[in-house]
Coordinates of C-alpha atoms in Angstrom, one line a residue:
Chain A
M16 CA 129.2 80.4 96.7
R17 CA 128.4 80.6 93.0
I18 CA 126.1 77.9 91.8
A19 CA 127.0 76.3 88.4
P20 CA 124.5 76.9 85.6
L21 CA 122.5 73.9 84.2
L22 CA 123.7 72.8 80.8
G23 CA 122.4 70.4 78.2
R24 CA 120.0 70.4 75.3
L25 CA 116.8 71.4 77.2
S26 CA 118.7 74.4 78.7
A27 CA 120.0 75.5 75.3
L28 CA 116.5 75.1 73.8
N29 CA 114.8 77.0 76.6
A30 CA 117.4 79.8 76.5
V31 CA 116.5 80.4 72.9
L32 CA 112.8 80.0 73.6
A33 CA 112.8 82.4 76.5
R34 CA 114.8 85.0 74.5
W35 CA 112.4 84.7 71.6
A36 CA 109.4 84.9 73.8
L37 CA 110.7 88.2 75.1
Y38 CA 111.6 89.4 71.6
I39 CA 108.0 88.7 70.4
A40 CA 106.6 90.4 73.5
C41 CA 108.8 93.5 72.8
A42 CA 107.7 93.5 69.2
C43 CA 104.1 93.2 70.1
L44 CA 104.4 96.1 72.7
A45 CA 106.0 98.3 70.0
G46 CA 103.3 97.3 67.5
L47 CA 100.6 98.0 70.1
L48 CA 102.0 101.5 70.5
V49 CA 102.1 102.1 66.8
V50 CA 98.5 100.9 66.3
V51 CA 96.9 102.9 69.1
V52 CA 98.8 106.1 68.2
Y53 CA 97.8 105.5 64.5
G54 CA 94.2 105.2 65.6
V55 CA 94.3 108.5 67.5
V56 CA 96.1 110.4 64.6
M57 CA 93.6 109.0 62.0
R58 CA 90.6 110.0 64.2
Y59 CA 91.8 113.6 64.9
A60 CA 93.8 114.5 61.8
F61 CA 91.7 112.7 59.1
N62 CA 88.4 112.0 60.9
N63 CA 88.7 108.4 59.8
A64 CA 89.2 106.1 62.8
P65 CA 90.1 102.6 61.5
A66 CA 87.7 100.0 63.0
Y67 CA 90.3 97.3 63.3
V68 CA 92.5 99.2 65.8
E69 CA 90.7 97.9 68.9
Q70 CA 90.7 94.2 67.9
V71 CA 94.4 94.3 66.7
S72 CA 95.4 96.0 70.0
L73 CA 93.6 93.3 72.0
L74 CA 95.3 90.5 70.1
L75 CA 98.7 92.3 70.6
V76 CA 98.2 92.9 74.3
I77 CA 97.4 89.2 75.0
S78 CA 100.6 88.3 73.1
V79 CA 102.7 90.7 75.1
A80 CA 101.2 89.3 78.3
M81 CA 101.5 85.6 77.6
F82 CA 104.9 85.6 75.9
A83 CA 106.5 87.9 78.6
A84 CA 104.8 85.9 81.4
S85 CA 106.3 82.7 80.0
A86 CA 109.8 84.2 79.8
G87 CA 109.2 85.4 83.4
V88 CA 108.8 81.8 84.6
R89 CA 112.2 80.9 83.3
D90 CA 113.9 84.0 84.7
T91 CA 111.9 83.8 88.0
T92 CA 110.6 87.3 87.7
H93 CA 107.0 86.5 88.9
I94 CA 106.0 87.9 92.2
G95 CA 105.9 85.3 95.0
M96 CA 106.3 85.1 98.8
D97 CA 109.4 83.1 99.6
S98 CA 110.0 84.4 103.2
L99 CA 108.6 81.3 104.8
V100 CA 110.3 78.8 102.5
S101 CA 113.7 80.6 103.0
I102 CA 113.7 79.8 106.8
L103 CA 113.0 76.1 106.3
P104 CA 115.7 73.4 106.6
A105 CA 117.6 72.8 103.3
K106 CA 115.9 69.5 102.4
V107 CA 112.3 70.8 103.1
R108 CA 113.2 73.9 101.1
L109 CA 114.3 71.8 98.2
A110 CA 111.0 69.8 98.4
A111 CA 109.0 73.0 98.5
K112 CA 110.8 74.4 95.5
L113 CA 110.2 71.2 93.5
L114 CA 106.6 71.3 94.5
V115 CA 106.3 74.9 93.2
Q116 CA 107.6 73.9 89.8
I117 CA 105.2 70.9 89.7
L118 CA 102.3 73.2 90.4
T119 CA 103.6 75.6 87.8
I120 CA 103.5 72.7 85.3
L121 CA 99.9 72.0 86.3
F122 CA 99.0 75.6 85.6
A123 CA 100.8 75.6 82.3
L124 CA 99.0 72.4 81.2
A125 CA 95.7 74.0 82.1
L126 CA 96.6 76.9 79.9
T127 CA 97.7 74.6 77.1
F128 CA 94.7 72.2 77.1
G129 CA 92.1 74.8 78.1
G130 CA 93.4 77.3 75.5
G131 CA 93.6 74.5 72.9
E132 CA 90.1 73.4 73.6
L133 CA 88.8 77.0 73.3
A134 CA 90.8 77.5 70.1
L135 CA 89.3 74.4 68.6
S136 CA 85.7 75.1 69.6
L137 CA 85.9 78.7 68.4
R138 CA 87.9 78.2 65.2
G139 CA 84.8 78.6 63.1
D140 CA 84.0 82.1 64.6
T141 CA 85.7 85.2 63.3
I142 CA 87.0 88.2 65.2
P143 CA 84.8 91.2 64.3
T144 CA 86.5 93.8 61.9
L145 CA 89.5 91.5 61.3
G146 CA 87.8 88.5 59.7
I147 CA 90.3 86.0 61.1
S148 CA 89.5 83.0 63.3
E149 CA 88.8 83.5 67.0
A150 CA 91.3 80.7 67.6
F151 CA 94.1 83.3 67.1
R152 CA 93.1 84.9 70.4
Y153 CA 93.9 81.7 72.2
A154 CA 97.1 80.8 70.3
P155 CA 99.4 82.8 72.6
V156 CA 97.8 81.1 75.6
V157 CA 98.6 77.6 74.2
L158 CA 102.1 78.6 73.2
A159 CA 102.8 80.2 76.6
G160 CA 101.5 77.0 78.3
V161 CA 103.9 74.8 76.3
A162 CA 106.9 77.2 77.0
I163 CA 106.1 77.4 80.7
T164 CA 106.0 73.6 81.0
L165 CA 109.4 73.3 79.4
F166 CA 110.8 76.1 81.6
A167 CA 109.4 74.5 84.8
I168 CA 110.9 71.1 83.8
E169 CA 114.3 72.8 83.4
H170 CA 113.9 74.3 86.9
I171 CA 113.2 70.9 88.3
L172 CA 116.3 69.4 86.6
A173 CA 118.4 72.3 88.0
L174 CA 117.0 71.9 91.5
W175 CA 117.5 68.1 91.4
T176 CA 121.2 68.5 90.2
G177 CA 122.0 71.4 92.6
K178 CA 122.5 73.8 89.7
E179 CA 120.7 77.0 88.6
V180 CA 119.0 78.1 85.4
A181 CA 121.1 80.9 83.8
R182 CA 118.9 83.9 83.0
S183 CA 118.2 84.3 79.3
W184 CA 118.0 88.1 79.4
H185 CA 120.3 90.4 81.4
Chain B
M26 CA 83.6 72.7 100.0
A27 CA 84.4 74.9 97.0
L28 CA 85.1 77.8 99.4
T29 CA 87.5 75.7 101.4
V30 CA 89.3 74.6 98.3
L31 CA 89.7 78.1 97.1
C32 CA 90.9 79.7 100.3
L33 CA 93.0 76.9 101.7
S34 CA 94.8 76.1 98.4
F35 CA 95.6 79.8 97.8
V36 CA 97.0 80.2 101.3
V37 CA 99.1 77.0 101.0
F38 CA 100.4 78.0 97.5
L39 CA 101.2 81.5 98.8
L40 CA 103.2 80.2 101.8
L41 CA 105.0 77.6 99.6
G42 CA 106.3 80.5 97.4
V43 CA 104.3 79.7 94.3
P44 CA 104.1 83.0 92.2
V45 CA 100.9 84.8 93.1
A46 CA 99.4 84.7 89.6
I47 CA 100.1 81.0 89.2
G48 CA 98.9 80.1 92.7
L49 CA 95.7 82.2 92.3
G50 CA 95.1 80.6 88.9
L51 CA 95.5 77.1 90.2
S52 CA 93.2 77.7 93.2
C53 CA 90.5 79.0 90.9
I54 CA 90.9 76.1 88.4
A55 CA 90.7 73.6 91.3
T56 CA 87.5 75.4 92.5
F57 CA 86.0 75.3 89.0
L58 CA 86.6 71.5 89.0
V59 CA 85.1 71.0 92.4
E60 CA 82.0 72.9 91.3
G61 CA 81.8 70.7 88.3
L62 CA 82.3 73.5 85.8
P63 CA 84.4 72.9 82.6
F64 CA 87.9 74.0 83.4
E65 CA 88.4 75.7 80.0
T66 CA 85.8 78.3 81.2
S67 CA 88.5 79.4 83.7
V68 CA 91.0 79.9 80.8
Q69 CA 88.3 81.8 78.9
M70 CA 87.8 84.1 81.9
M71 CA 91.5 84.7 82.3
T72 CA 91.7 85.7 78.6
S73 CA 88.7 87.9 78.7
G74 CA 90.1 89.6 81.8
M75 CA 93.2 90.7 79.8
N76 CA 91.1 91.6 76.7
V77 CA 89.7 95.0 77.8
F78 CA 90.7 98.0 75.7
S79 CA 90.8 100.4 78.7
F80 CA 93.5 98.3 80.3
L81 CA 95.9 98.7 77.4
A82 CA 96.9 101.9 79.4
I83 CA 98.8 99.6 81.8
P84 CA 101.6 98.5 79.4
F85 CA 101.8 102.1 78.1
F86 CA 102.2 103.7 81.5
I87 CA 104.8 101.0 82.4
F88 CA 106.6 101.7 79.2
S89 CA 106.5 105.5 79.6
G90 CA 107.9 105.1 83.2
E91 CA 110.8 103.0 81.9
L92 CA 111.6 105.5 79.2
M93 CA 111.6 108.4 81.7
L94 CA 113.7 106.3 84.0
H95 CA 116.4 105.5 81.4
G96 CA 116.1 108.8 79.6
G97 CA 117.8 111.0 82.1
I98 CA 114.8 113.1 83.1
A99 CA 115.6 112.6 86.8
D100 CA 118.8 114.7 86.7
K101 CA 116.9 117.8 85.4
I102 CA 114.1 117.4 88.0
V103 CA 116.7 117.1 90.8
A104 CA 118.6 120.2 89.7
F105 CA 115.3 122.2 89.8
A106 CA 114.2 120.9 93.2
R107 CA 117.7 121.4 94.6
S108 CA 117.9 125.0 93.4
L109 CA 114.4 125.7 94.9
V110 CA 114.8 124.3 98.5
G111 CA 118.4 122.9 98.7
H112 CA 119.7 125.9 100.7
W113 CA 117.5 125.2 103.8
R114 CA 118.5 123.0 106.8
G115 CA 118.0 119.5 105.5
G116 CA 117.7 121.1 102.0
L117 CA 118.8 118.1 100.0
G118 CA 116.2 116.0 101.9
L119 CA 113.5 118.5 101.0
A120 CA 114.8 118.7 97.4
N121 CA 114.6 114.9 97.3
V122 CA 111.0 114.9 98.5
V123 CA 110.0 117.6 95.9
A124 CA 112.0 115.8 93.1
S125 CA 110.6 112.4 94.0
T126 CA 107.0 113.7 93.9
L127 CA 107.5 115.4 90.6
F128 CA 109.2 112.3 89.1
G129 CA 106.5 110.2 90.5
G130 CA 104.1 112.2 88.3
V131 CA 106.3 111.4 85.3
S132 CA 106.9 107.7 85.9
G133 CA 103.8 106.7 87.9
S134 CA 105.7 104.0 89.6
P135 CA 107.3 104.2 93.1
V136 CA 109.9 101.6 92.2
A137 CA 111.0 103.5 89.0
D138 CA 110.9 106.7 91.1
T139 CA 113.2 105.3 93.7
S140 CA 115.5 103.8 91.1
A141 CA 115.8 107.1 89.3
M142 CA 115.8 109.5 92.2
G143 CA 117.8 107.2 94.5
G144 CA 120.5 106.7 91.9
V145 CA 120.9 110.5 91.6
M146 CA 120.1 111.8 95.1
I147 CA 121.3 109.2 97.6
P148 CA 125.0 109.3 96.6
I149 CA 124.9 113.2 96.5
M150 CA 123.2 113.3 100.0
K151 CA 125.7 110.8 101.5
R152 CA 128.6 112.9 100.0
E153 CA 127.2 116.2 101.4
G154 CA 126.8 115.2 105.0
Y155 CA 123.5 113.2 105.3
S156 CA 123.3 109.7 106.8
A157 CA 122.7 106.9 104.3
A158 CA 119.5 105.8 106.3
Y159 CA 118.1 109.3 106.1
A160 CA 118.8 109.6 102.4
V161 CA 117.2 106.2 101.7
N162 CA 114.1 106.8 103.9
V163 CA 113.4 110.2 102.3
T164 CA 113.7 108.8 98.8
T165 CA 111.7 105.6 99.3
H166 CA 108.8 107.3 101.2
A167 CA 108.5 110.4 99.0
S168 CA 108.4 108.1 95.9
L169 CA 105.2 106.5 97.1
S170 CA 103.2 109.4 95.7
G171 CA 103.9 107.9 92.2
A172 CA 101.2 105.3 93.0
L173 CA 98.6 108.0 93.1
M174 CA 99.7 110.0 90.1
P175 CA 97.8 110.1 86.8
T176 CA 100.6 108.0 85.2
S177 CA 100.1 105.2 87.7
H178 CA 99.3 101.8 86.1
N179 CA 98.1 100.7 89.6
M180 CA 95.2 103.1 89.2
I181 CA 94.1 101.3 86.0
I182 CA 94.4 98.0 87.8
Y183 CA 92.1 99.4 90.6
A184 CA 89.6 100.7 87.9
F185 CA 89.5 97.1 86.6
A186 CA 89.0 95.6 90.0
A187 CA 86.3 98.1 90.9
Q188 CA 84.4 97.9 87.6
A189 CA 81.6 95.6 89.0
A190 CA 81.0 97.7 92.1
T191 CA 77.4 98.9 92.4
G192 CA 75.4 100.5 95.2
M193 CA 73.9 103.8 96.4
I194 CA 75.5 106.6 98.4
G195 CA 72.7 108.8 99.6
D196 CA 70.7 109.4 96.4
T197 CA 73.6 108.8 94.1
P198 CA 73.9 105.5 92.3
V199 CA 77.4 104.0 92.0
H200 CA 78.4 101.9 88.9
G201 CA 82.1 101.1 88.8
V202 CA 84.7 103.9 88.6
S203 CA 85.9 106.2 85.9
I204 CA 89.7 106.1 85.1
G205 CA 89.5 109.9 84.3
D206 CA 88.0 110.6 87.8
L207 CA 90.8 108.6 89.4
M208 CA 93.5 110.4 87.5
F209 CA 92.4 113.8 89.0
A210 CA 91.5 112.3 92.4
G211 CA 95.1 111.4 93.2
L212 CA 96.6 114.9 92.7
I213 CA 95.6 116.5 96.1
P214 CA 96.5 113.4 98.1
C215 CA 99.9 113.4 96.3
F216 CA 100.4 117.0 97.3
W217 CA 99.5 116.2 100.9
I218 CA 101.9 113.2 101.0
M219 CA 104.6 115.6 99.8
V220 CA 103.7 118.1 102.5
C221 CA 103.7 115.4 105.2
M222 CA 107.1 114.1 103.9
L223 CA 108.6 117.6 103.8
V224 CA 107.6 118.0 107.5
A225 CA 109.1 114.6 108.4
A226 CA 112.3 115.2 106.4
R227 CA 112.8 118.7 107.8
W228 CA 112.1 117.6 111.4
Q229 CA 114.6 114.7 111.2
A230 CA 117.3 117.0 109.5
V231 CA 116.9 119.6 112.2
R232 CA 117.0 117.0 115.0
Y233 CA 120.2 115.3 113.7
G234 CA 121.8 118.5 112.3
F235 CA 121.9 117.4 108.6
P236 CA 123.8 118.2 106.6
K237 CA 127.0 118.1 108.6
S238 CA 130.7 117.2 108.0
P239 CA 132.3 114.2 109.7
D240 CA 133.6 116.6 112.4
G241 CA 130.1 117.9 113.0
R242 CA 130.3 121.3 111.1
S243 CA 127.1 122.5 109.4
L244 CA 127.2 122.2 105.6
V245 CA 124.2 124.3 104.6
H246 CA 124.7 126.0 101.1
A247 CA 123.7 129.5 100.0
F248 CA 120.6 130.1 97.8
P249 CA 121.7 130.0 94.2
G250 CA 119.3 132.8 93.1
W251 CA 115.9 132.9 91.4
G252 CA 117.7 133.0 88.0
T253 CA 119.0 129.5 88.6
V254 CA 115.6 128.3 89.9
L255 CA 113.9 129.6 86.6
R256 CA 116.7 128.1 84.4
T257 CA 116.5 124.6 86.0
F258 CA 112.6 124.8 86.0
I259 CA 112.6 125.4 82.2
A260 CA 115.1 122.5 81.7
S261 CA 112.8 120.1 83.6
L262 CA 109.5 121.4 82.2
P263 CA 109.4 119.2 79.1
G264 CA 109.7 116.1 81.3
L265 CA 107.0 117.3 83.7
L266 CA 104.7 118.1 80.8
V267 CA 103.9 114.4 80.4
V268 CA 101.4 114.7 83.3
G269 CA 99.8 117.7 81.7
I270 CA 99.5 115.9 78.4
I271 CA 97.7 112.9 79.9
L272 CA 95.3 115.0 82.0
G273 CA 94.8 117.5 79.2
C274 CA 93.9 114.8 76.7
V275 CA 91.4 113.1 79.1
M276 CA 89.9 116.4 80.4
K277 CA 89.3 117.9 76.9
G278 CA 88.0 114.6 75.6
I279 CA 90.7 114.5 72.9
A280 CA 91.6 110.9 73.8
T281 CA 90.6 108.1 76.1
P282 CA 92.9 107.3 79.0
T283 CA 94.4 104.4 77.0
E284 CA 95.0 106.6 74.0
A285 CA 96.4 109.4 76.3
A286 CA 98.8 106.8 77.7
A287 CA 100.0 105.9 74.2
V288 CA 100.5 109.6 73.4
A289 CA 102.5 109.9 76.6
V290 CA 104.8 107.1 75.5
T291 CA 105.3 108.7 72.1
Y292 CA 106.0 112.0 73.8
S293 CA 108.5 110.4 76.2
L294 CA 110.2 108.8 73.2
V295 CA 110.5 112.0 71.2
L296 CA 111.6 114.0 74.3
T297 CA 114.4 111.6 75.3
A298 CA 115.5 110.7 71.8
F299 CA 115.4 114.1 70.1
I300 CA 115.2 116.9 72.7
Y301 CA 117.2 115.7 75.6
R302 CA 119.2 113.3 73.3
T303 CA 119.7 110.9 76.2
M304 CA 118.0 107.8 74.7
T305 CA 120.3 105.3 73.1
R306 CA 119.3 102.2 71.2
E307 CA 120.5 100.1 74.1
K308 CA 118.5 102.1 76.6
L309 CA 115.4 101.8 74.4
V310 CA 115.7 98.0 74.1
K311 CA 116.2 97.8 77.8
S312 CA 113.1 100.0 78.5
L313 CA 111.0 97.9 76.0
A314 CA 112.2 94.6 77.5
K315 CA 111.6 95.7 81.1
A316 CA 108.2 97.1 80.2
S317 CA 107.2 93.9 78.4
R318 CA 108.3 91.8 81.4
T319 CA 106.4 93.9 83.9
T320 CA 103.3 93.9 81.6
G321 CA 103.5 90.1 81.5
I322 CA 103.5 89.8 85.3
V323 CA 100.7 92.4 85.8
L324 CA 98.4 91.2 83.0
L325 CA 98.7 87.6 84.0
L326 CA 97.6 88.6 87.5
I327 CA 94.7 90.6 86.1
G328 CA 93.7 87.7 84.0
V329 CA 93.6 85.2 86.8
S330 CA 92.0 87.7 89.1
N331 CA 89.1 87.7 86.7
M332 CA 88.6 84.0 87.5
L333 CA 88.8 84.9 91.2
R334 CA 86.2 87.6 90.7
Y335 CA 83.8 85.0 89.2
Q336 CA 84.4 82.6 92.1
M337 CA 84.0 85.2 94.7
A338 CA 80.7 86.3 93.3
Y339 CA 79.6 82.6 92.8
L340 CA 80.5 81.7 96.4
E341 CA 79.2 85.0 97.8
I342 CA 82.5 85.7 99.6
P343 CA 82.1 89.5 99.7
D344 CA 78.7 89.0 101.4
S345 CA 80.2 86.8 104.0
I346 CA 83.0 89.2 104.8
E347 CA 80.5 92.1 104.8
H348 CA 78.4 90.2 107.2
A349 CA 81.3 89.4 109.5
L350 CA 82.5 93.0 109.6
L351 CA 79.0 94.4 110.0
T352 CA 78.6 92.1 113.0
A353 CA 81.7 93.7 114.5
T354 CA 80.6 97.3 113.9
T355 CA 78.2 99.5 112.0
T356 CA 79.9 102.7 112.9
P357 CA 81.4 104.1 109.6
W358 CA 84.6 105.6 111.0
L359 CA 85.3 102.4 113.0
M360 CA 84.6 100.2 109.9
L361 CA 86.9 102.3 107.8
L362 CA 89.6 101.9 110.5
Y363 CA 89.1 98.1 110.4
I364 CA 89.4 98.1 106.6
N365 CA 92.6 100.2 106.8
I366 CA 94.1 98.0 109.5
I367 CA 93.4 94.8 107.4
Q368 CA 94.8 96.6 104.3
V369 CA 98.0 97.6 106.0
F370 CA 98.4 94.0 107.4
L371 CA 97.8 92.5 103.9
G372 CA 100.2 95.0 102.4
V373 CA 103.0 93.5 104.5
F374 CA 102.7 90.3 102.6
L375 CA 101.1 91.0 99.2
D376 CA 102.5 92.9 96.2
M377 CA 100.6 96.0 95.1
A378 CA 98.9 94.6 92.0
A379 CA 97.8 91.4 93.7
H380 CA 96.7 93.4 96.8
I381 CA 94.5 95.7 94.7
L382 CA 93.0 92.8 92.7
I383 CA 92.2 90.6 95.6
T384 CA 90.9 93.1 98.2
T385 CA 88.9 95.5 96.1
P386 CA 86.0 93.2 95.5
L387 CA 86.0 92.3 99.2
F388 CA 86.0 95.7 100.7
L389 CA 84.6 98.1 98.2
P390 CA 81.0 97.0 98.6
L391 CA 81.3 97.5 102.3
A392 CA 83.0 100.9 101.9
I393 CA 80.1 102.0 99.6
Q394 CA 77.6 100.9 102.3
M395 CA 79.6 103.2 104.7
G396 CA 79.2 106.1 102.4
V397 CA 82.7 106.0 100.9
G398 CA 82.6 106.2 97.1
P399 CA 84.8 104.1 94.7
V400 CA 87.1 107.0 93.9
Q401 CA 87.8 107.9 97.6
F402 CA 88.2 104.1 98.4
G403 CA 90.6 103.8 95.5
M404 CA 92.9 106.5 97.0
M405 CA 92.6 104.8 100.5
L406 CA 93.5 101.5 99.0
L407 CA 96.4 102.8 96.9
L408 CA 97.9 104.5 99.9
N409 CA 97.6 101.4 102.1
C410 CA 99.2 99.3 99.3
A411 CA 102.0 101.9 98.9
L412 CA 102.8 101.6 102.6
G413 CA 103.5 97.9 102.0
L414 CA 106.2 98.9 99.4
V415 CA 108.4 100.5 102.1
H416 CA 107.8 97.8 104.7
P417 CA 109.6 94.4 105.0
P418 CA 109.2 91.6 104.0
V419 CA 108.1 92.4 100.4
G420 CA 108.8 96.1 100.4
A421 CA 110.1 96.4 96.8
V422 CA 110.8 100.1 97.1
Q423 CA 112.7 99.7 100.3
F424 CA 114.8 96.9 98.7
V425 CA 115.8 99.2 95.8
G426 CA 116.5 102.2 98.1
C427 CA 118.6 100.2 100.5
A428 CA 120.6 98.6 97.7
I429 CA 121.4 102.0 96.2
G430 CA 122.2 103.5 99.6
N431 CA 124.2 100.5 100.7
V432 CA 122.4 100.3 104.0
S433 CA 120.7 97.4 105.7
I434 CA 116.9 97.1 105.7
G435 CA 117.0 97.0 109.5
E436 CA 119.0 100.2 109.8
A437 CA 116.7 102.0 107.4
T438 CA 113.6 100.8 109.2
K439 CA 114.9 101.9 112.6
S440 CA 114.9 105.6 111.6
A441 CA 111.9 105.5 109.3
W442 CA 109.1 106.1 111.9
P443 CA 108.6 109.8 111.1
Y444 CA 107.9 108.8 107.5
Y445 CA 105.5 106.0 108.5
L446 CA 103.8 108.6 110.7
A447 CA 103.6 111.0 107.7
I448 CA 101.9 108.3 105.6
F449 CA 99.6 107.4 108.4
V450 CA 98.5 111.0 108.6
A451 CA 98.0 111.0 104.8
I452 CA 96.0 107.8 104.9
N453 CA 93.7 109.1 107.6
L454 CA 93.1 112.4 105.8
V455 CA 92.1 110.6 102.7
T456 CA 89.9 108.1 104.6
Y457 CA 88.0 110.5 106.8
V458 CA 88.0 113.7 104.6
P459 CA 86.4 112.9 101.3
W460 CA 87.3 116.4 100.0
F461 CA 90.9 115.3 99.5
S462 CA 90.1 112.9 96.8
T463 CA 86.7 114.0 95.4
W464 CA 86.8 117.8 95.2
L465 CA 89.2 118.2 92.3
P466 CA 87.6 115.5 90.0
S467 CA 84.1 116.9 90.8
L468 CA 85.3 120.4 89.9
I469 CA 87.0 119.4 86.7
T470 CA 84.4 116.9 85.3
G471 CA 81.4 118.9 86.5
H472 CA 79.6 115.8 88.1
N473 CA 79.5 114.7 91.6
V474 CA 82.5 112.3 92.0
L475 CA 82.3 110.0 95.0

């Protein structure tokens, strides 16, 4: 039986958020490739390796990871073990699924507040060779935390109303 | 108390179906709070776990594998393998083993290997007189060699997990593991997996008379000639060259493994877009999106496992496990057998990346005490993890193969025992004969690789 998709403002907002999270992750991955290959070419062809390559790459990779990971929460692509839950009675299964989403929110809040705290305390420090604030390193963590919270709330609404979250990317 | 919170909460979260990365992260954060440490330290550890330049190779290898998967390289490799061994009894099965091993080298991922090879080979094998279960089993098991190939991102994950390992083997000190050594170490085990799979595929084909028509007639084809073999080899060579590029760059010191991986992605892009002309804009976007997604899953796991590493060291968990196992036995071969049994058991439940990240800090120190170096242990671990990919309930490779072959997991598993036996032989060779994993990297790098 086909389950109806969850509709409403939160779903519409989350669909856009998840799609953009993946667009940003894709753009960062492409940028990462360009930066690293540029570094190799500059070192071997011109004997002039740019010092900023490593730090830019590290900023980009954390953006790929956090934005793609947040989109993965909405589209349920993260690896989990659901073999035990799938054999439970329907009501217990629903309770377990709701609990999973509540735990996901707790993790996302830890990312948001932990990342925010770190960004605030390190905002005066600068990333070597780039000269920008260390807070930028934690910005993707905070944004991913907010997005994951919204996605998990959407999943709770869907489970509660017997609907499903339509995937944002096919 | 902290240890109970860490272990119990993780097991409960896992059984509840919480994604492994999130469950592991929450368990570690809860343990940080119980220990009275500021919880933002855990977030800092997660971020610093992802912020290691060497591990940028992970997204690049994943991206390169996706490009090769969607770029039509598989067809050319299949044509070459088929022309080489396709005329023997069970020839398409043998061709499948050779092609899956070669494509494993190109993609570095058993799942991508099964998707690409299965999509091409399984329908052909079914059409030409092989059972669906045979076609699926040959494809899924032969593709496991991808986990040990130089293009494997799981190898980089292992290097990350093993970076803190220290100890002495004889007079040789051990400090972490070199990604370059690992890249060369996997080649001979891969060759032996291929040999073991060829034997299993050939034995099963002879036993059941594959290929045969529905009325039982034999359907073995004639040899197409060495001219065809050469022509198909030349056509597939540019795709296969990606392995040579990575190894060549690392061996000659032209680039670090991370940079070599980025060069491999660039090469794959140029090859599929301008030489084979199989890469469309749509396929490129799909490859990029899939690579980003997988990167997100894997790197989040790596980040939270950095929290776990800290907690394990703080709570002295590896020491406790070491003590428990050393109480059971101090005989090296028996200890390695125990480690393998535990790994196979865990592989039944855990995904490969999570398996590597969780178990390496637990068992590598013990293996070093037993005289097994981090490179050899890495090969053992990757093989044990790979076995979990073709075994229910979380056998991702088996799911993909069965979906392509339109055969149930139960039916495929019933006739899979010769392939399990083949992997078992390969695991034992790698475990008890260090030569398989250490000879080639020692020869190439010039230092004693353990």
